[in-house]
Amino acid sequence: MTRFGIEEEFLLVDRSTLVPLAMADGTRERLAPEGGGRILPEFLTSQFECVTDPLSSMTDAAAQLRNLRAALAAHAAPLDAVIAASGTPFNTTGRATISASPHYDRVSAQLGAISRGHEVNGLHVHVEVADAEERVRALNRLRGWLPVLLALTGNSPFAEGAATGFASWRSILIRRLPATWTPPWFHDLADYEGQVDRLIALSAIPERSSLSWAARLSDRFPTVESRVCDAQLSIDDTLFAAALTRAIVVAHDGPASATPVEQIDAGLWVAARHGMAATITDPMTGETTDAWAATHRLLDVVRHALEQLGDAEFVTAHIDRLRREGTGAERQLRAHAHDGLRGLRRLHLAGSDTGDFTGDFAAEPAKESPARSTTRSTTRSTEEE
């Protein structure tokens, strides 16, 4: 069974205003969830990163994600705060605080003023591939499907207290970074490592861990890492993205030739803008098609892998649910239109619900943070918990 891991990023936000709240140094490090996984600091002091252990089944992943989200919710409740599972916050006040660490110091020095508004939360999925050259081939398979994955998982429609007109505003903010969005097509591992080394030599990125491609090879683990998805509203949304990503990586069917970077980037832009109403390139044929047709093409390509992994029924059912209920971005927009901040708050609270996972998986098969000024976090401030 191919192992995988999930990294989810969240914001701590004020319950009434949904504005990010900064946390004191050491707060996040002291959170110790039960049942596996870790809670870690992220770039801003208003952010958490929840990291699962290496896992083999989506059922095990559901249990860990549930425990991690429950630990965050328990931390937020006495602070009159909620955990926002969204690619961007609904609103900000202009005082983002960067977490104190040598790595984040280097990142913020590299990004300059971009750091002031870089409040983004993603879902990263690692899929284990033992052979290094096969990891490169898997990355090449994954890159063509990035616009489809983004269209299915866009979940950041708001910024500065208003709808942006985008399904994934996070993706647009990330576009400002060096070495971002679509990776090149790589001939082999030496080609991959050589291109990354050139980016470091150009000072485009300070180190390999700062590489912002929407998919890359992990520098720490023997994994292919997808970084294209926004943070997801619900555990089921996260599991769906993880299951589909794992199937793409392990399936041996894939694009027969290298789709040009500019075509995939264009697909990412329209997927970020229009979600499942986007027109994108089918990586198997090179023809333009709508996002739903591309989704069904992807299902055809990875169906055998999904069946072998025990995820086919759940993935198919979740796609049906997306047709009925909409993506995370559509659900956020609908909740806000119906009941304003209260509607959004209910969505975020539901995402931290600790109820049992109900997905139909087979058994294992045979201080507010925001956007315009950035300060350094080294001491407790009067606004921090």
mmCIF file of C-alpha atoms in Angstrom:
data_model
loop_
_atom_site.group_PDB
_atom_site.id
_atom_site.type_symbol
_atom_site.label_atom_id
_atom_site.label_comp_id
_atom_site.label_asym_id
_atom_site.label_seq_id
_atom_site.Cartn_x
_atom_site.Cartn_y
_atom_site.Cartn_z
ATOM 1 C CA MET A 1 0.000 0.000 0.000
ATOM 2 C CA THR A 2 1.471 3.354 -1.035
ATOM 3 C CA ARG A 3 1.944 5.564 2.001
ATOM 4 C CA PHE A 4 1.065 9.253 2.082
ATOM 5 C CA GLY A 5 1.056 12.186 4.465
ATOM 6 C CA ILE A 6 -1.086 15.302 4.769
ATOM 7 C CA GLU A 7 -0.169 18.825 5.859
ATOM 8 C CA GLU A 8 -3.047 21.214 6.564
ATOM 9 C CA GLU A 9 -2.616 24.921 7.338
ATOM 10 C CA PHE A 10 -5.181 26.842 9.390
ATOM 11 C CA LEU A 11 -5.745 30.314 10.821
ATOM 12 C CA LEU A 12 -6.809 31.240 14.330
ATOM 13 C CA VAL A 13 -9.453 33.954 13.835
ATOM 14 C CA ASP A 14 -11.606 36.082 16.092
ATOM 15 C CA ARG A 15 -15.030 34.515 16.519
ATOM 16 C CA SER A 16 -16.931 37.739 15.831
ATOM 17 C CA THR A 17 -14.889 39.359 13.062
ATOM 18 C CA LEU A 18 -13.047 36.352 11.545
ATOM 19 C CA VAL A 19 -9.873 38.465 11.619
ATOM 20 C CA PRO A 20 -6.629 36.491 12.270
ATOM 21 C CA LEU A 21 -5.263 36.541 15.820
ATOM 22 C CA ALA A 22 -1.560 36.307 16.601
ATOM 23 C CA MET A 23 -0.334 33.767 19.155
ATOM 24 C CA ALA A 24 2.500 34.112 21.643
ATOM 25 C CA ASP A 25 5.816 32.365 21.070
ATOM 26 C CA GLY A 26 5.660 28.733 22.167
ATOM 27 C CA THR A 27 1.848 28.488 22.120
ATOM 28 C CA ARG A 28 1.635 26.254 19.080
ATOM 29 C CA GLU A 29 4.586 24.130 20.130
ATOM 30 C CA ARG A 30 2.770 23.226 23.365
ATOM 31 C CA LEU A 31 -0.255 21.764 21.586
ATOM 32 C CA ALA A 32 -0.042 17.975 21.799
ATOM 33 C CA PRO A 33 -2.840 16.196 19.915
ATOM 34 C CA GLU A 34 -3.798 12.662 20.835
ATOM 35 C CA GLY A 35 -3.814 9.870 18.294
ATOM 36 C CA GLY A 36 -0.805 10.801 16.152
ATOM 37 C CA GLY A 37 0.287 13.729 14.048
ATOM 38 C CA ARG A 38 1.818 17.042 15.093
ATOM 39 C CA ILE A 39 0.794 20.704 15.327
ATOM 40 C CA LEU A 40 3.563 23.079 14.259
ATOM 41 C CA PRO A 41 4.105 26.833 13.859
ATOM 42 C CA GLU A 42 3.716 28.311 10.388
ATOM 43 C CA PHE A 43 4.969 31.470 8.652
ATOM 44 C CA LEU A 44 2.639 33.813 10.554
ATOM 45 C CA THR A 45 1.868 33.676 14.268
ATOM 46 C CA SER A 46 -1.840 33.393 13.423
ATOM 47 C CA GLN A 47 -1.215 30.114 11.574
ATOM 48 C CA PHE A 48 -0.972 26.455 12.514
ATOM 49 C CA GLU A 49 0.295 23.553 10.447
ATOM 50 C CA CYS A 50 -1.169 20.122 11.190
ATOM 51 C CA VAL A 51 0.992 17.249 9.955
ATOM 52 C CA THR A 52 -0.086 13.619 9.915
ATOM 53 C CA ASP A 53 2.184 10.635 10.337
ATOM 54 C CA PRO A 54 2.918 8.537 7.239
ATOM 55 C CA LEU A 55 -0.335 6.677 6.563
ATOM 56 C CA SER A 56 -1.552 3.814 4.400
ATOM 57 C CA SER A 57 -5.334 4.232 4.432
ATOM 58 C CA MET A 58 -7.771 7.111 4.183
ATOM 59 C CA THR A 59 -9.587 5.736 7.223
ATOM 60 C CA ASP A 60 -6.433 6.195 9.318
ATOM 61 C CA ALA A 61 -5.940 9.638 7.787
ATOM 62 C CA ALA A 62 -9.488 10.607 8.759
ATOM 63 C CA ALA A 63 -8.840 9.639 12.385
ATOM 64 C CA GLN A 64 -5.651 11.700 12.588
ATOM 65 C CA LEU A 65 -7.147 14.722 10.844
ATOM 66 C CA ARG A 66 -10.141 14.589 13.149
ATOM 67 C CA ASN A 67 -7.908 14.531 16.243
ATOM 68 C CA LEU A 68 -5.689 17.338 14.956
ATOM 69 C CA ARG A 69 -8.634 19.590 14.122
ATOM 70 C CA ALA A 70 -10.244 18.778 17.472
ATOM 71 C CA ALA A 71 -7.070 19.841 19.294
ATOM 72 C CA LEU A 72 -7.081 23.160 17.432
ATOM 73 C CA ALA A 73 -10.774 23.711 18.164
ATOM 74 C CA ALA A 74 -10.220 23.008 21.867
ATOM 75 C CA HIS A 75 -7.401 25.579 21.888
ATOM 76 C CA ALA A 76 -9.514 28.193 20.096
ATOM 77 C CA ALA A 77 -12.733 27.915 22.105
ATOM 78 C CA PRO A 78 -11.604 29.602 25.380
ATOM 79 C CA LEU A 79 -9.995 32.402 23.350
ATOM 80 C CA ASP A 80 -13.345 33.291 21.772
ATOM 81 C CA ALA A 81 -11.787 32.253 18.487
ATOM 82 C CA VAL A 82 -12.419 29.696 15.759
ATOM 83 C CA ILE A 83 -10.180 27.760 13.390
ATOM 84 C CA ALA A 84 -10.585 28.952 9.811
ATOM 85 C CA ALA A 85 -10.066 26.234 7.196
ATOM 86 C CA SER A 86 -9.769 28.557 4.209
ATOM 87 C CA GLY A 87 -7.012 29.406 1.756
ATOM 88 C CA THR A 88 -7.192 33.081 2.774
ATOM 89 C CA PRO A 89 -8.822 34.872 5.723
ATOM 90 C CA PHE A 90 -12.109 36.665 5.204
ATOM 91 C CA ASN A 91 -10.577 39.923 6.396
ATOM 92 C CA THR A 92 -7.403 41.375 7.890
ATOM 93 C CA THR A 93 -6.448 44.509 9.812
ATOM 94 C CA GLY A 94 -2.932 45.172 8.540
ATOM 95 C CA ARG A 95 -0.547 43.826 11.177
ATOM 96 C CA ALA A 96 0.740 40.407 10.175
ATOM 97 C CA THR A 97 3.311 38.967 12.573
ATOM 98 C CA ILE A 98 5.955 36.582 11.254
ATOM 99 C CA SER A 99 6.914 33.608 13.404
ATOM 100 C CA ALA A 100 10.419 33.761 14.836
ATOM 101 C CA SER A 101 12.729 31.222 13.174
ATOM 102 C CA PRO A 102 15.893 31.359 11.069
ATOM 103 C CA HIS A 103 14.028 29.813 8.119
ATOM 104 C CA TYR A 104 11.204 32.354 8.225
ATOM 105 C CA ASP A 105 13.758 35.144 8.651
ATOM 106 C CA ARG A 106 15.355 34.086 5.362
ATOM 107 C CA VAL A 107 11.978 33.774 3.637
ATOM 108 C CA SER A 108 10.756 37.199 4.745
ATOM 109 C CA ALA A 109 14.070 38.809 3.814
ATOM 110 C CA GLN A 110 13.756 37.279 0.358
ATOM 111 C CA LEU A 111 10.123 38.316 -0.143
ATOM 112 C CA GLY A 112 10.339 41.868 1.186
ATOM 113 C CA ALA A 113 6.987 43.650 1.075
ATOM 114 C CA ILE A 114 5.254 40.527 -0.258
ATOM 115 C CA SER A 115 5.448 39.160 3.293
ATOM 116 C CA ARG A 116 3.018 41.849 4.444
ATOM 117 C CA GLY A 117 0.077 40.241 2.697
ATOM 118 C CA HIS A 118 1.142 36.637 2.506
ATOM 119 C CA GLU A 119 -1.693 35.175 4.575
ATOM 120 C CA VAL A 120 -2.268 31.935 2.714
ATOM 121 C CA ASN A 121 -3.181 28.447 3.871
ATOM 122 C CA GLY A 122 -2.651 25.367 1.749
ATOM 123 C CA LEU A 123 -3.199 21.646 1.758
ATOM 124 C CA HIS A 124 -0.033 19.702 0.918
ATOM 125 C CA VAL A 125 -0.147 15.997 0.102
ATOM 126 C CA HIS A 126 2.988 13.835 0.186
ATOM 127 C CA VAL A 127 2.940 10.507 -1.673
ATOM 128 C CA GLU A 128 5.774 8.067 -1.038
ATOM 129 C CA VAL A 129 7.694 6.810 -4.069
ATOM 130 C CA ALA A 130 10.760 4.769 -3.161
ATOM 131 C CA ASP A 131 12.747 5.146 -6.405
ATOM 132 C CA ALA A 132 14.121 8.630 -7.040
ATOM 133 C CA GLU A 133 13.817 8.459 -10.841
ATOM 134 C CA GLU A 134 10.226 7.222 -10.527
ATOM 135 C CA ARG A 135 9.505 10.247 -8.322
ATOM 136 C CA VAL A 136 10.483 12.477 -11.229
ATOM 137 C CA ARG A 137 8.233 10.530 -13.610
ATOM 138 C CA ALA A 138 5.380 10.783 -11.099
ATOM 139 C CA LEU A 139 5.929 14.536 -10.820
ATOM 140 C CA ASN A 140 5.698 14.792 -14.601
ATOM 141 C CA ARG A 141 2.376 12.910 -14.474
ATOM 142 C CA LEU A 142 1.029 15.136 -11.738
ATOM 143 C CA ARG A 143 1.900 18.516 -13.270
ATOM 144 C CA GLY A 144 -0.609 18.280 -16.126
ATOM 145 C CA TRP A 145 -3.487 17.632 -13.699
ATOM 146 C CA LEU A 146 -2.719 20.581 -11.408
ATOM 147 C CA PRO A 147 -5.460 22.845 -12.882
ATOM 148 C CA VAL A 148 -8.056 20.101 -12.363
ATOM 149 C CA LEU A 149 -6.980 19.616 -8.744
ATOM 150 C CA LEU A 150 -7.149 23.366 -8.136
ATOM 151 C CA ALA A 151 -10.569 23.701 -9.766
ATOM 152 C CA LEU A 152 -11.899 20.937 -7.510
ATOM 153 C CA THR A 153 -10.373 22.363 -4.313
ATOM 154 C CA GLY A 154 -10.511 26.164 -4.640
ATOM 155 C CA ASN A 155 -11.498 27.486 -1.206
ATOM 156 C CA SER A 156 -10.375 31.106 -0.842
ATOM 157 C CA PRO A 157 -12.973 33.433 -2.363
ATOM 158 C CA PHE A 158 -12.570 36.365 0.076
ATOM 159 C CA ALA A 159 -9.956 39.002 0.844
ATOM 160 C CA GLU A 160 -10.134 42.309 2.690
ATOM 161 C CA GLY A 161 -13.700 41.551 3.754
ATOM 162 C CA ALA A 162 -15.107 41.170 0.245
ATOM 163 C CA ALA A 163 -15.527 38.580 -2.483
ATOM 164 C CA THR A 164 -12.568 38.631 -4.866
ATOM 165 C CA GLY A 165 -14.330 37.060 -7.842
ATOM 166 C CA PHE A 166 -11.819 34.200 -7.602
ATOM 167 C CA ALA A 167 -12.377 30.674 -6.373
ATOM 168 C CA SER A 168 -8.762 30.566 -5.130
ATOM 169 C CA TRP A 169 -7.390 33.971 -4.214
ATOM 170 C CA ARG A 170 -4.591 32.123 -2.414
ATOM 171 C CA SER A 171 -3.294 30.909 -5.783
ATOM 172 C CA ILE A 172 -3.137 34.477 -7.081
ATOM 173 C CA LEU A 173 -1.202 35.631 -4.019
ATOM 174 C CA ILE A 174 1.230 32.738 -4.388
ATOM 175 C CA ARG A 175 1.811 33.698 -8.038
ATOM 176 C CA ARG A 176 3.956 36.602 -6.776
ATOM 177 C CA LEU A 177 6.581 34.228 -5.412
ATOM 178 C CA PRO A 178 9.686 33.147 -7.342
ATOM 179 C CA ALA A 179 9.667 29.625 -8.793
ATOM 180 C CA THR A 180 5.943 29.127 -8.378
ATOM 181 C CA TRP A 181 2.939 27.456 -10.002
ATOM 182 C CA THR A 182 3.856 24.903 -12.699
ATOM 183 C CA PRO A 183 7.191 23.050 -12.532
ATOM 184 C CA PRO A 184 8.988 22.274 -15.791
ATOM 185 C CA TRP A 185 8.885 18.821 -17.387
ATOM 186 C CA PHE A 186 12.017 17.023 -16.175
ATOM 187 C CA HIS A 187 14.018 14.463 -18.114
ATOM 188 C CA ASP A 188 15.359 12.754 -15.001
ATOM 189 C CA LEU A 189 16.496 13.364 -11.425
ATOM 190 C CA ALA A 190 19.697 15.091 -12.501
ATOM 191 C CA ASP A 191 17.639 17.529 -14.582
ATOM 192 C CA TYR A 192 15.354 18.245 -11.610
ATOM 193 C CA GLU A 193 18.215 18.805 -9.172
ATOM 194 C CA GLY A 194 20.127 20.908 -11.677
ATOM 195 C CA GLN A 195 17.183 23.238 -12.272
ATOM 196 C CA VAL A 196 16.557 23.678 -8.550
ATOM 197 C CA ASP A 197 20.261 24.344 -7.938
ATOM 198 C CA ARG A 198 20.183 27.062 -10.616
ATOM 199 C CA LEU A 199 17.272 28.773 -8.866
ATOM 200 C CA ILE A 200 19.293 28.817 -5.651
ATOM 201 C CA ALA A 201 22.365 30.110 -7.507
ATOM 202 C CA LEU A 202 20.209 32.913 -8.956
ATOM 203 C CA SER A 203 19.060 33.782 -5.406
ATOM 204 C CA ALA A 204 15.487 33.262 -6.570
ATOM 205 C CA ILE A 205 15.020 31.007 -3.538
ATOM 206 C CA PRO A 206 17.256 30.826 -0.456
ATOM 207 C CA GLU A 207 17.037 27.043 -0.104
ATOM 208 C CA ARG A 208 15.261 23.986 -1.510
ATOM 209 C CA SER A 209 12.515 24.119 1.111
ATOM 210 C CA SER A 210 11.473 27.537 -0.258
ATOM 211 C CA LEU A 211 10.607 26.134 -3.678
ATOM 212 C CA SER A 212 7.032 27.224 -4.422
ATOM 213 C CA TRP A 213 6.081 25.058 -7.385
ATOM 214 C CA ALA A 214 2.565 23.666 -7.114
ATOM 215 C CA ALA A 215 4.162 20.205 -7.136
ATOM 216 C CA ARG A 216 7.715 19.253 -6.277
ATOM 217 C CA LEU A 217 9.924 16.527 -4.858
ATOM 218 C CA SER A 218 10.302 16.714 -1.108
ATOM 219 C CA ASP A 219 13.830 17.542 0.027
ATOM 220 C CA ARG A 220 13.285 15.708 3.346
ATOM 221 C CA PHE A 221 11.266 12.637 2.434
ATOM 222 C CA PRO A 222 11.100 10.158 -0.499
ATOM 223 C CA THR A 223 7.844 11.724 -1.648
ATOM 224 C CA VAL A 224 6.179 13.664 -4.411
ATOM 225 C CA GLU A 225 4.504 16.680 -2.831
ATOM 226 C CA SER A 226 1.400 18.359 -4.248
ATOM 227 C CA ARG A 227 0.970 21.938 -3.014
ATOM 228 C CA VAL A 228 -1.724 23.188 -5.377
ATOM 229 C CA CYS A 229 -4.805 22.823 -3.156
ATOM 230 C CA ASP A 230 -6.210 25.445 -0.822
ATOM 231 C CA ALA A 231 -6.801 24.479 2.801
ATOM 232 C CA GLN A 232 -10.107 22.627 2.842
ATOM 233 C CA LEU A 233 -13.314 23.307 4.769
ATOM 234 C CA SER A 234 -13.974 19.734 5.839
ATOM 235 C CA ILE A 235 -12.067 16.551 6.554
ATOM 236 C CA ASP A 236 -13.859 14.837 3.668
ATOM 237 C CA ASP A 237 -12.692 17.606 1.315
ATOM 238 C CA THR A 238 -9.111 17.045 2.460
ATOM 239 C CA LEU A 239 -9.340 13.272 2.112
ATOM 240 C CA PHE A 240 -10.767 13.624 -1.384
ATOM 241 C CA ALA A 241 -7.820 15.770 -2.482
ATOM 242 C CA ALA A 242 -5.376 13.350 -0.870
ATOM 243 C CA ALA A 243 -6.963 10.264 -2.443
ATOM 244 C CA LEU A 244 -7.018 11.788 -5.917
ATOM 245 C CA THR A 245 -3.435 13.025 -5.617
ATOM 246 C CA ARG A 246 -2.168 9.635 -4.456
ATOM 247 C CA ALA A 247 -3.916 7.922 -7.359
ATOM 248 C CA ILE A 248 -2.329 10.275 -9.915
ATOM 249 C CA VAL A 249 1.134 9.645 -8.479
ATOM 250 C CA VAL A 250 0.857 5.857 -8.443
ATOM 251 C CA ALA A 251 -1.000 5.442 -11.755
ATOM 252 C CA HIS A 252 1.331 4.642 -14.610
ATOM 253 C CA ASP A 253 -0.942 6.187 -17.228
ATOM 254 C CA GLY A 254 -0.255 9.838 -17.796
ATOM 255 C CA PRO A 255 0.421 12.541 -20.349
ATOM 256 C CA ALA A 256 2.440 11.178 -23.229
ATOM 257 C CA SER A 257 4.274 14.457 -23.783
ATOM 258 C CA ALA A 258 5.212 17.579 -21.873
ATOM 259 C CA THR A 259 2.384 20.108 -21.747
ATOM 260 C CA PRO A 260 4.071 23.533 -21.961
ATOM 261 C CA VAL A 261 4.389 25.398 -18.660
ATOM 262 C CA GLU A 262 2.487 28.392 -20.036
ATOM 263 C CA GLN A 263 -0.544 26.242 -20.895
ATOM 264 C CA ILE A 264 -0.697 24.699 -17.436
ATOM 265 C CA ASP A 265 -0.148 28.102 -15.823
ATOM 266 C CA ALA A 266 -3.003 29.497 -17.890
ATOM 267 C CA GLY A 267 -5.129 26.585 -16.694
ATOM 268 C CA LEU A 268 -4.180 27.332 -13.093
ATOM 269 C CA TRP A 269 -5.179 30.972 -13.520
ATOM 270 C CA VAL A 270 -8.606 30.216 -14.952
ATOM 271 C CA ALA A 271 -9.126 27.456 -12.361
ATOM 272 C CA ALA A 272 -8.248 29.970 -9.633
ATOM 273 C CA ARG A 273 -10.652 32.463 -11.215
ATOM 274 C CA HIS A 274 -13.607 30.272 -12.163
ATOM 275 C CA GLY A 275 -13.253 27.028 -10.213
ATOM 276 C CA MET A 276 -15.231 24.227 -11.843
ATOM 277 C CA ALA A 277 -16.531 26.640 -14.497
ATOM 278 C CA ALA A 278 -12.990 26.926 -15.902
ATOM 279 C CA THR A 279 -11.837 25.848 -19.347
ATOM 280 C CA ILE A 280 -8.501 24.045 -19.141
ATOM 281 C CA THR A 281 -6.204 21.805 -21.171
ATOM 282 C CA ASP A 282 -6.757 18.052 -21.126
ATOM 283 C CA PRO A 283 -3.185 16.802 -20.515
ATOM 284 C CA MET A 284 -3.939 13.505 -22.257
ATOM 285 C CA THR A 285 -5.004 15.080 -25.570
ATOM 286 C CA GLY A 286 -3.782 18.684 -25.465
ATOM 287 C CA GLU A 287 -7.309 19.842 -26.298
ATOM 288 C CA THR A 288 -9.197 22.466 -24.325
ATOM 289 C CA THR A 289 -12.135 21.225 -22.292
ATOM 290 C CA ASP A 290 -14.258 22.221 -19.327
ATOM 291 C CA ALA A 291 -13.192 21.361 -15.790
ATOM 292 C CA TRP A 292 -15.931 18.760 -15.267
ATOM 293 C CA ALA A 293 -14.981 16.915 -18.459
ATOM 294 C CA ALA A 294 -11.318 17.037 -17.412
ATOM 295 C CA THR A 295 -12.303 15.645 -14.003
ATOM 296 C CA HIS A 296 -14.036 12.672 -15.593
ATOM 297 C CA ARG A 297 -11.046 12.141 -17.891
ATOM 298 C CA LEU A 298 -8.839 12.106 -14.792
ATOM 299 C CA LEU A 299 -11.115 9.556 -13.136
ATOM 300 C CA ASP A 300 -10.801 7.310 -16.182
ATOM 301 C CA VAL A 301 -7.005 7.568 -16.033
ATOM 302 C CA VAL A 302 -6.686 6.801 -12.307
ATOM 303 C CA ARG A 303 -9.684 4.505 -11.797
ATOM 304 C CA HIS A 304 -7.608 1.329 -11.560
ATOM 305 C CA ALA A 305 -5.267 2.949 -9.016
ATOM 306 C CA LEU A 306 -8.234 4.195 -6.967
ATOM 307 C CA GLU A 307 -9.746 0.712 -6.959
ATOM 308 C CA GLN A 308 -6.474 -0.894 -5.893
ATOM 309 C CA LEU A 309 -6.087 1.643 -3.080
ATOM 310 C CA GLY A 310 -9.680 1.206 -1.900
ATOM 311 C CA ASP A 311 -10.628 4.832 -2.585
ATOM 312 C CA ALA A 312 -12.724 4.618 -5.765
ATOM 313 C CA GLU A 313 -16.168 4.659 -4.163
ATOM 314 C CA PHE A 314 -15.367 7.569 -1.878
ATOM 315 C CA VAL A 315 -13.788 9.693 -4.635
ATOM 316 C CA THR A 316 -16.720 9.094 -6.975
ATOM 317 C CA ALA A 317 -19.239 9.934 -4.239
ATOM 318 C CA HIS A 318 -17.365 13.093 -3.317
ATOM 319 C CA ILE A 319 -17.368 14.303 -6.916
ATOM 320 C CA ASP A 320 -21.144 13.790 -6.925
ATOM 321 C CA ARG A 321 -21.306 15.827 -3.718
ATOM 322 C CA LEU A 322 -19.271 18.642 -5.292
ATOM 323 C CA ARG A 323 -21.774 18.752 -8.160
ATOM 324 C CA ARG A 324 -24.646 19.045 -5.678
ATOM 325 C CA GLU A 325 -23.142 21.310 -3.028
ATOM 326 C CA GLY A 326 -20.280 23.089 -4.770
ATOM 327 C CA THR A 327 -16.604 23.488 -3.980
ATOM 328 C CA GLY A 328 -15.372 25.080 -0.784
ATOM 329 C CA ALA A 329 -15.310 28.501 -2.460
ATOM 330 C CA GLU A 330 -18.907 28.112 -3.623
ATOM 331 C CA ARG A 331 -20.033 26.990 -0.168
ATOM 332 C CA GLN A 332 -18.278 29.947 1.474
ATOM 333 C CA LEU A 333 -19.864 32.416 -0.943
ATOM 334 C CA ARG A 334 -23.299 30.876 -0.447
ATOM 335 C CA ALA A 335 -22.958 30.908 3.362
ATOM 336 C CA HIS A 336 -21.882 34.552 3.361
ATOM 337 C CA ALA A 337 -24.649 35.598 0.987
ATOM 338 C CA HIS A 338 -27.228 33.867 3.168
ATOM 339 C CA ASP A 339 -26.043 34.895 6.650
ATOM 340 C CA GLY A 340 -22.894 37.023 6.477
ATOM 341 C CA LEU A 341 -20.143 36.360 8.995
ATOM 342 C CA ARG A 342 -22.408 34.051 10.996
ATOM 343 C CA GLY A 343 -22.763 31.805 7.969
ATOM 344 C CA LEU A 344 -19.000 31.658 7.461
ATOM 345 C CA ARG A 345 -18.430 31.044 11.161
ATOM 346 C CA ARG A 346 -20.787 28.068 11.079
ATOM 347 C CA LEU A 347 -18.863 26.605 8.136
ATOM 348 C CA HIS A 348 -15.553 26.921 9.977
ATOM 349 C CA LEU A 349 -16.965 25.464 13.176
ATOM 350 C CA ALA A 350 -18.364 22.533 11.201
ATOM 351 C CA GLY A 351 -14.891 21.929 9.773
ATOM 352 C CA SER A 352 -13.567 21.454 13.312
ATOM 353 C CA ASP A 353 -16.396 19.096 14.256
ATOM 354 C CA THR A 354 -15.029 16.076 16.109
ATOM 355 C CA GLY A 355 -17.767 13.708 14.977
ATOM 356 C CA ASP A 356 -16.810 10.350 13.540
ATOM 357 C CA PHE A 357 -15.698 10.104 9.931
ATOM 358 C CA THR A 358 -18.543 8.902 7.713
ATOM 359 C CA GLY A 359 -16.766 8.432 4.378
ATOM 360 C CA ASP A 360 -17.380 5.107 2.707
ATOM 361 C CA PHE A 361 -13.851 3.685 2.373
ATOM 362 C CA ALA A 362 -13.078 0.075 1.755
ATOM 363 C CA ALA A 363 -11.016 -1.771 4.333
ATOM 364 C CA GLU A 364 -7.368 -2.056 3.418
ATOM 365 C CA PRO A 365 -7.543 -3.909 0.121
ATOM 366 C CA ALA A 366 -6.010 -7.246 -1.230
ATOM 367 C CA LYS A 367 -3.554 40.216 17.792
ATOM 368 C CA GLU A 368 -4.575 40.309 14.701
ATOM 369 C CA SER A 369 -2.570 39.437 11.769
ATOM 370 C CA PRO A 370 -3.404 40.751 8.308
ATOM 371 C CA ALA A 371 -2.185 42.336 5.301
ATOM 372 C CA ARG A 372 -0.239 45.544 5.241
ATOM 373 C CA SER A 373 2.470 45.693 7.886
ATOM 374 C CA THR A 374 4.750 42.960 9.114
ATOM 375 C CA THR A 375 6.444 42.802 12.476
ATOM 376 C CA ARG A 376 8.810 40.328 13.972
ATOM 377 C CA SER A 377 7.573 37.943 16.698
ATOM 378 C CA THR A 378 10.168 37.597 19.443
ATOM 379 C CA THR A 379 8.375 38.668 22.630
ATOM 380 C CA ARG A 380 4.873 38.427 24.016
ATOM 381 C CA SER A 381 2.768 41.443 23.058
ATOM 382 C CA THR A 382 -0.296 42.742 24.856
ATOM 383 C CA GLU A 383 -2.451 41.510 21.985
ATOM 384 C CA GLU A 384 -1.207 37.902 22.072
ATOM 385 C CA GLU A 385 -2.843 35.156 24.093
#
